XYZ file of C-alpha atoms in Angstrom:
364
model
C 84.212 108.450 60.904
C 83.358 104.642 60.851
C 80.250 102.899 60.892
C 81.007 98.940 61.718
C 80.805 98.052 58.053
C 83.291 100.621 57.274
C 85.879 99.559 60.371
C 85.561 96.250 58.823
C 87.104 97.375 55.566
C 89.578 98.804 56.631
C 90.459 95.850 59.086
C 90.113 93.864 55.818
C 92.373 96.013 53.696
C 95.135 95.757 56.497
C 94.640 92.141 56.287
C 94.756 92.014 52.362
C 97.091 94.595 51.901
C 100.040 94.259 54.659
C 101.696 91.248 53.834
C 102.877 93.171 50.577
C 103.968 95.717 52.555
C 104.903 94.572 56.152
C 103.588 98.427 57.836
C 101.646 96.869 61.061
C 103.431 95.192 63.764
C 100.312 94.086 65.088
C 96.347 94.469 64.499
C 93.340 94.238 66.616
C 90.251 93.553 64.551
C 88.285 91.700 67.843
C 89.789 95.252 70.080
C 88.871 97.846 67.417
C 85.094 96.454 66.773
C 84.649 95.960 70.115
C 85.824 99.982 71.150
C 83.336 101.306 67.943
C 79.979 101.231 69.842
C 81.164 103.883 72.426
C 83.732 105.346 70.621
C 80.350 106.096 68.004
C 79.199 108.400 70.389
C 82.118 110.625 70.764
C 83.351 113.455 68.370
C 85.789 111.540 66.337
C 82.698 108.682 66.404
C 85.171 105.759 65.470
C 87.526 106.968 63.415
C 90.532 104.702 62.593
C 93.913 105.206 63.964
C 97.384 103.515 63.545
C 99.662 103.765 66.088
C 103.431 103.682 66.584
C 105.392 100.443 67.746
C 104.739 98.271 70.239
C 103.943 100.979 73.321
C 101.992 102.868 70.926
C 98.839 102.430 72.548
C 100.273 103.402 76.090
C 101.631 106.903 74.426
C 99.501 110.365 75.550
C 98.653 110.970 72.361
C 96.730 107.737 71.764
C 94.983 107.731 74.641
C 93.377 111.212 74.127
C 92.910 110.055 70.269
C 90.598 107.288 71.979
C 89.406 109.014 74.718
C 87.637 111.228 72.295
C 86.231 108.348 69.674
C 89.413 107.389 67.784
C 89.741 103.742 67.492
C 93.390 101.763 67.331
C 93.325 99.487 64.543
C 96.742 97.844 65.205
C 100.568 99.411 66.057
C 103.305 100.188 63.056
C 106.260 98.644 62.639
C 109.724 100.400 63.723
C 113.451 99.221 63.281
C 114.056 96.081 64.515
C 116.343 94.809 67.471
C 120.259 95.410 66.815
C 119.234 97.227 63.050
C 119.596 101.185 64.010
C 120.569 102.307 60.519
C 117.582 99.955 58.859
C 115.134 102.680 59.397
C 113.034 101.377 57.412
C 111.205 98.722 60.469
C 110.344 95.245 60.529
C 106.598 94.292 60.394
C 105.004 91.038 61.369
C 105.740 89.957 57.519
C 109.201 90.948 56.826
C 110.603 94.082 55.907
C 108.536 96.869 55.149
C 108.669 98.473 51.804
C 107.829 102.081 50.488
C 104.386 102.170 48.602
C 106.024 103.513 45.744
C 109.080 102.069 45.261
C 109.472 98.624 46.955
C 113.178 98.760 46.652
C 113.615 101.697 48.770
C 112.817 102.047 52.539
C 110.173 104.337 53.923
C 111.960 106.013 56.248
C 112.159 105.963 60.020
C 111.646 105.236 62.516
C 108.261 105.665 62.155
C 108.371 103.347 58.819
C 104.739 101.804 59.252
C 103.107 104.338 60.538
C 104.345 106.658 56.938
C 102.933 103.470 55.177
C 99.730 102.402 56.532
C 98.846 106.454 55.924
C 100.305 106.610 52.487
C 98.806 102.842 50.854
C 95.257 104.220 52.472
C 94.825 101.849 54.920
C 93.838 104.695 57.709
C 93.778 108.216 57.504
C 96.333 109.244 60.336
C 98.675 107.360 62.750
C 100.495 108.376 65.701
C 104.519 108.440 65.658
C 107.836 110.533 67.314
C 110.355 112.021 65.908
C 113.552 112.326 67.553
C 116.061 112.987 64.708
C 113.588 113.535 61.583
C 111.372 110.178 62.887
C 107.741 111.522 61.700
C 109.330 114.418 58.746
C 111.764 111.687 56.706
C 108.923 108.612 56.618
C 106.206 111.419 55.499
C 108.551 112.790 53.100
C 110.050 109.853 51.322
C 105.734 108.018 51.184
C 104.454 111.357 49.891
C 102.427 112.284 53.413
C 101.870 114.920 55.761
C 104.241 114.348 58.854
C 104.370 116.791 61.600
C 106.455 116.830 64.464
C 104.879 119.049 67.543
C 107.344 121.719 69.877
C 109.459 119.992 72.017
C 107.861 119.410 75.593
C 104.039 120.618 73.743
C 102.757 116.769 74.501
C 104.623 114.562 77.038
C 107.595 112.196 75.746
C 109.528 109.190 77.096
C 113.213 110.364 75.749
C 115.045 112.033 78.604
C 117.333 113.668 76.242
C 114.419 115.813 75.372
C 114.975 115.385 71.600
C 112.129 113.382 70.907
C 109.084 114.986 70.423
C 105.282 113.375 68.831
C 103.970 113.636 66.303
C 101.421 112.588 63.398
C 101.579 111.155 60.113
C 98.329 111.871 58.084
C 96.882 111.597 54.736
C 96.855 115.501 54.625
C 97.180 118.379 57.082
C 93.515 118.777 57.393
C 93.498 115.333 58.989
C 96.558 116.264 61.199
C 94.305 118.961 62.309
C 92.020 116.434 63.905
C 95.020 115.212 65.823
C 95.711 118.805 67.121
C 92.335 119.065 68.294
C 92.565 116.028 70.087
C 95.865 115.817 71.996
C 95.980 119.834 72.964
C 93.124 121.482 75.295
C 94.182 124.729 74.041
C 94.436 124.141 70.041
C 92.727 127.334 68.081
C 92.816 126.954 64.510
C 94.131 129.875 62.727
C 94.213 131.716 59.065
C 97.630 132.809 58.060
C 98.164 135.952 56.697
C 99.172 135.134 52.885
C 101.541 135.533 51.879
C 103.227 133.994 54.236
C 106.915 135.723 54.644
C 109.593 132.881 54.402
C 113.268 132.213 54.207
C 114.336 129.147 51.349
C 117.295 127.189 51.843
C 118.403 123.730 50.150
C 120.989 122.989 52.281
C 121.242 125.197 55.497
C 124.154 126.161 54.568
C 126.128 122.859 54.898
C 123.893 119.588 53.976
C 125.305 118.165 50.538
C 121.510 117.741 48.854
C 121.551 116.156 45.628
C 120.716 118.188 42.938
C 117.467 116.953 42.165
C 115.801 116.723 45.664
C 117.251 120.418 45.584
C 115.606 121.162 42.077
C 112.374 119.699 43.014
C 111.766 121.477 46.391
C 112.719 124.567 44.843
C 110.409 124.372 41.888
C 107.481 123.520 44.647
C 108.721 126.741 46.549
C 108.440 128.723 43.347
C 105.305 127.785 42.667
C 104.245 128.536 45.958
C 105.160 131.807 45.358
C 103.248 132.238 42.228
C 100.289 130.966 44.005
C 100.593 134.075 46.688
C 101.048 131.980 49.607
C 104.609 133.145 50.476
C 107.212 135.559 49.815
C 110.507 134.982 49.969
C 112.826 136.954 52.154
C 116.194 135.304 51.691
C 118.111 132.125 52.671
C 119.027 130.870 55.933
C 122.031 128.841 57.313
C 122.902 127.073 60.188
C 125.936 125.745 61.827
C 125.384 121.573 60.993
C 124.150 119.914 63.998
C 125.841 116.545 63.564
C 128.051 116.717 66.938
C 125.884 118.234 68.394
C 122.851 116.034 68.244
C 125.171 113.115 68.393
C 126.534 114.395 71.885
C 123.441 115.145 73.374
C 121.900 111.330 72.682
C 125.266 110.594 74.056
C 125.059 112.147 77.233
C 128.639 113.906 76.831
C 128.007 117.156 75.615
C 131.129 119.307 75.586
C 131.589 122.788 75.021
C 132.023 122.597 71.311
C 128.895 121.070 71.411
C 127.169 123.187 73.561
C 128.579 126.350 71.941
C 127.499 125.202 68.330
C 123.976 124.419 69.822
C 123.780 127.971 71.281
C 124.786 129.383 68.508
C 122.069 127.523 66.185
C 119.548 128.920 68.712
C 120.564 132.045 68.317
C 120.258 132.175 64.508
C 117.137 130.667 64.685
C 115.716 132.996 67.444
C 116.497 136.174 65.306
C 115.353 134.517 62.723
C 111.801 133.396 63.762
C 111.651 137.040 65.574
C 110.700 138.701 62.087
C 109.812 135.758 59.624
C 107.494 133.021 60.250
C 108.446 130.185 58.343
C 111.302 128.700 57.212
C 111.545 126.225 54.094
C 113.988 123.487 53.548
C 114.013 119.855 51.624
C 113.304 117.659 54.113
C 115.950 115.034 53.627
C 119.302 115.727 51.215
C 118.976 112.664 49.520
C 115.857 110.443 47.951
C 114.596 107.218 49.687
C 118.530 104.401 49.486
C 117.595 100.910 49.121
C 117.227 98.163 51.757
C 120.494 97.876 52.033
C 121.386 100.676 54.325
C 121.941 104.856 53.612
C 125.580 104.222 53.422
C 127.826 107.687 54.541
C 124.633 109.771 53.950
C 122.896 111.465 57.211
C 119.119 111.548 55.399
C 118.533 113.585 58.734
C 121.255 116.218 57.752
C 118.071 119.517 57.424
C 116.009 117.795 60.219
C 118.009 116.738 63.373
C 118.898 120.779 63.879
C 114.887 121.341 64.752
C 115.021 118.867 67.366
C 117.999 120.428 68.993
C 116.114 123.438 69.275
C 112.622 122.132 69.666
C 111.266 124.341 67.063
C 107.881 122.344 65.219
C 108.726 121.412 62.083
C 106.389 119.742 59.299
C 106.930 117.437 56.201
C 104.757 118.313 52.802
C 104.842 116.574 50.141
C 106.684 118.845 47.226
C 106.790 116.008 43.988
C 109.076 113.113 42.929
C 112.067 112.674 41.380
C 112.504 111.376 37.986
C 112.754 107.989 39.046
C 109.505 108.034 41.109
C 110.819 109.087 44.504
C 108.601 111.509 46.554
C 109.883 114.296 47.895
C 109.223 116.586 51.256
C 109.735 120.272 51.656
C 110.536 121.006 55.000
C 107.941 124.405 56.861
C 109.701 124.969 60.087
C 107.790 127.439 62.342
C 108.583 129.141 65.961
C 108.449 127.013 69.041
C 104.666 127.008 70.008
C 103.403 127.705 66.870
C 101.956 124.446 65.954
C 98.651 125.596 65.271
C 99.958 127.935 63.103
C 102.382 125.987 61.093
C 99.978 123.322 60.283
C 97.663 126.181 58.575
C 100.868 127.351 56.781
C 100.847 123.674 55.944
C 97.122 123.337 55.151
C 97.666 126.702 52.373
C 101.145 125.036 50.868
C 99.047 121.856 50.386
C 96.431 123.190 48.587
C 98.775 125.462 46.213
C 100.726 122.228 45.169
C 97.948 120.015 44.688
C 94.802 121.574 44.783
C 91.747 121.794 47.154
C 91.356 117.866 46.959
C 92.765 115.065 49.123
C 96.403 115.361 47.832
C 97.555 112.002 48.532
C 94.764 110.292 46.611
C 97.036 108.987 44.069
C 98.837 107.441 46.170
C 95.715 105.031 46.777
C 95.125 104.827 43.659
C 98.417 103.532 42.411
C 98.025 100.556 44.610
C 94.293 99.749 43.897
């Protein structure tokens, strides 16, 4: 929540912080203070949002974050025009940069959005995810990402692949974007411990050995903590043609065969466990220069084929000071439910605090 003296801080943070990191497309300091008054009186009383690229503001999700007392503070930047592999967006200053490690990009699309969350500049910001757009960002700036259920909230791709989602300093302040965007959100308590499948490659990703050995240590500790217990692994057919075919608009029957198929694992599946754990990406953040043959959305793209809500945690770093995201997939409609999973996996890795502080702190 934000008085005016606290908006203003955060406007002035943006403004002292973002040329060193090139997150914001765009900000509205004369828009947001002018919104605050009213917005004051509502239930989110004027707290500050980001939101995604240049239609941003236009999407159904930040129109309900205003509608009840959020205010915009300025859109995040995406990939540029004619750059599709530099996920990693352009802002108003130049390229933008991961918080903690300059020479490797944040992620995308939803690049600025990941790093106005993760330097502290606001506490949540709006973004889509369409291949891993909202899961790779949050898992390569150490954030909570979430992407909703295909079809929960309205989207613009007709391919139906894209779905929104939130990118948040921690899944209790994703919870405040549930509350706002769906009329029917219930919070819920998860059973612990939570039964759950583990699987560092889905059965065909090529994950490097230390992503792999870093998720997996954050999995084991989650079972120590009591929060789940582990069934098993979990493979899929890889979803590479398949994705690729449906943006494409020429899906053939390879494709649609290897989709079904996928669905039907995953129905069975979700049909006696609920919740599925994977590294988020293969690989750590590549530089600037591009991801080269790696697909960093290799154990993503498969969840929006099958619409299935799918959340990024972060699980520690690698030994060169890379974050890294383990990957809680739940059943279609279980959003609610998967960000509690979230909210208990959170507080077993890093305690009942605000687990993203350091993050802050690092950059002062």
């Amino acid at each position: 929540m934000a008085d005016s003296g606290e908006l203003r801080e955060v406007l002035a943070s943006i403004d002292r912080e973002d040329p060193g990191l090139c997150a914001f497309l765009d900000v509205w300091p004369e828009d947001a203070l002018a919104r605050l008054p009213a917005a004051s009186r509502l239930p989110l009383a004027g707290l500050p949002f980001a939101v995604k690229g240049p239609a941003g503001l236009r999407s159904y999700a930040a129109r309900r974050l205003i509608a009840a007392g959020g205010v915009p503070v300025g859109s995040t930047s995406v990939p540029g025009p004619g750059t599709h592999w530099q996920t990693w967006g352009l802002g108003r200053h130049g390229r933008t940069v991961n918080p903690w490690r300059p020479d490797r990009t944040p992620g995308g699309s939803s690049a600025g959005s990941a790093v106005a969350v993760a330097a502290g500049l606001v506490p949540l910001a709006t973004g889509s995810d369409g291949a891993g757009s909202v899961r790779i960002p949050a898992a390569w700036c150490g954030v909570f990402g979430l992407k909703t259920t295909n079809g929960l909230l309205p989207s613009p791709d007709r391919s139906g692949l894209a779905s929104a989602g939130v990118l948040a300093a921690s899944a209790a302040e994703a919870e405040t974007y549930l509350r706002c965007v769906l009329d029917d959100y219930a919070p819920v308590a998860p059973p612990l411990p939570l039964s759950a499948a583990f699987s560092p490659d889905l059965g065909f990703a090529e994950t490097e050995p230390e992503v792999a050995a870093v998720v997996r240590g954050a999995v084991r500790r989650l079972e120590a903590a009591g929060v789940v217990r582990l069934t098993g692994g979990f493979d899929l057919l890889d979803p590479a043609a398949a994705w690729l075919a449906v943006r494409g608009g020429d899906v053939r029957p390879p494709e649609v065969e290897a989709r079904a198929e996928n669905d039907r694992r995953l129905d069975a599946f979700f049909a006696r466990t609920p919740l599925l754990l994977t590294p988020v990406t293969p690989n750590r953040p590549h530089g600037h220069e591009g991801p080269g043959d790696t697909f960093s959305t290799a154990l993503t793209w498969a969840f929006n084929l099958s619409g299935h809500p799918a959340a990024s945690v972060p699980a520690g770093f690698t030994g060169d000071g890379c974050p890294v995201g383990l990957q809680l997939v739940a059943a279609r409609g279980r959003d609610a439910g998967l960000l509690a999973a979230a909210g208990a996996v959170e507080r077993a890795l890093w305690g009942p605090d605000e687990p993203f502080a350091q993050v802050r702190g690092r950059r002062g």
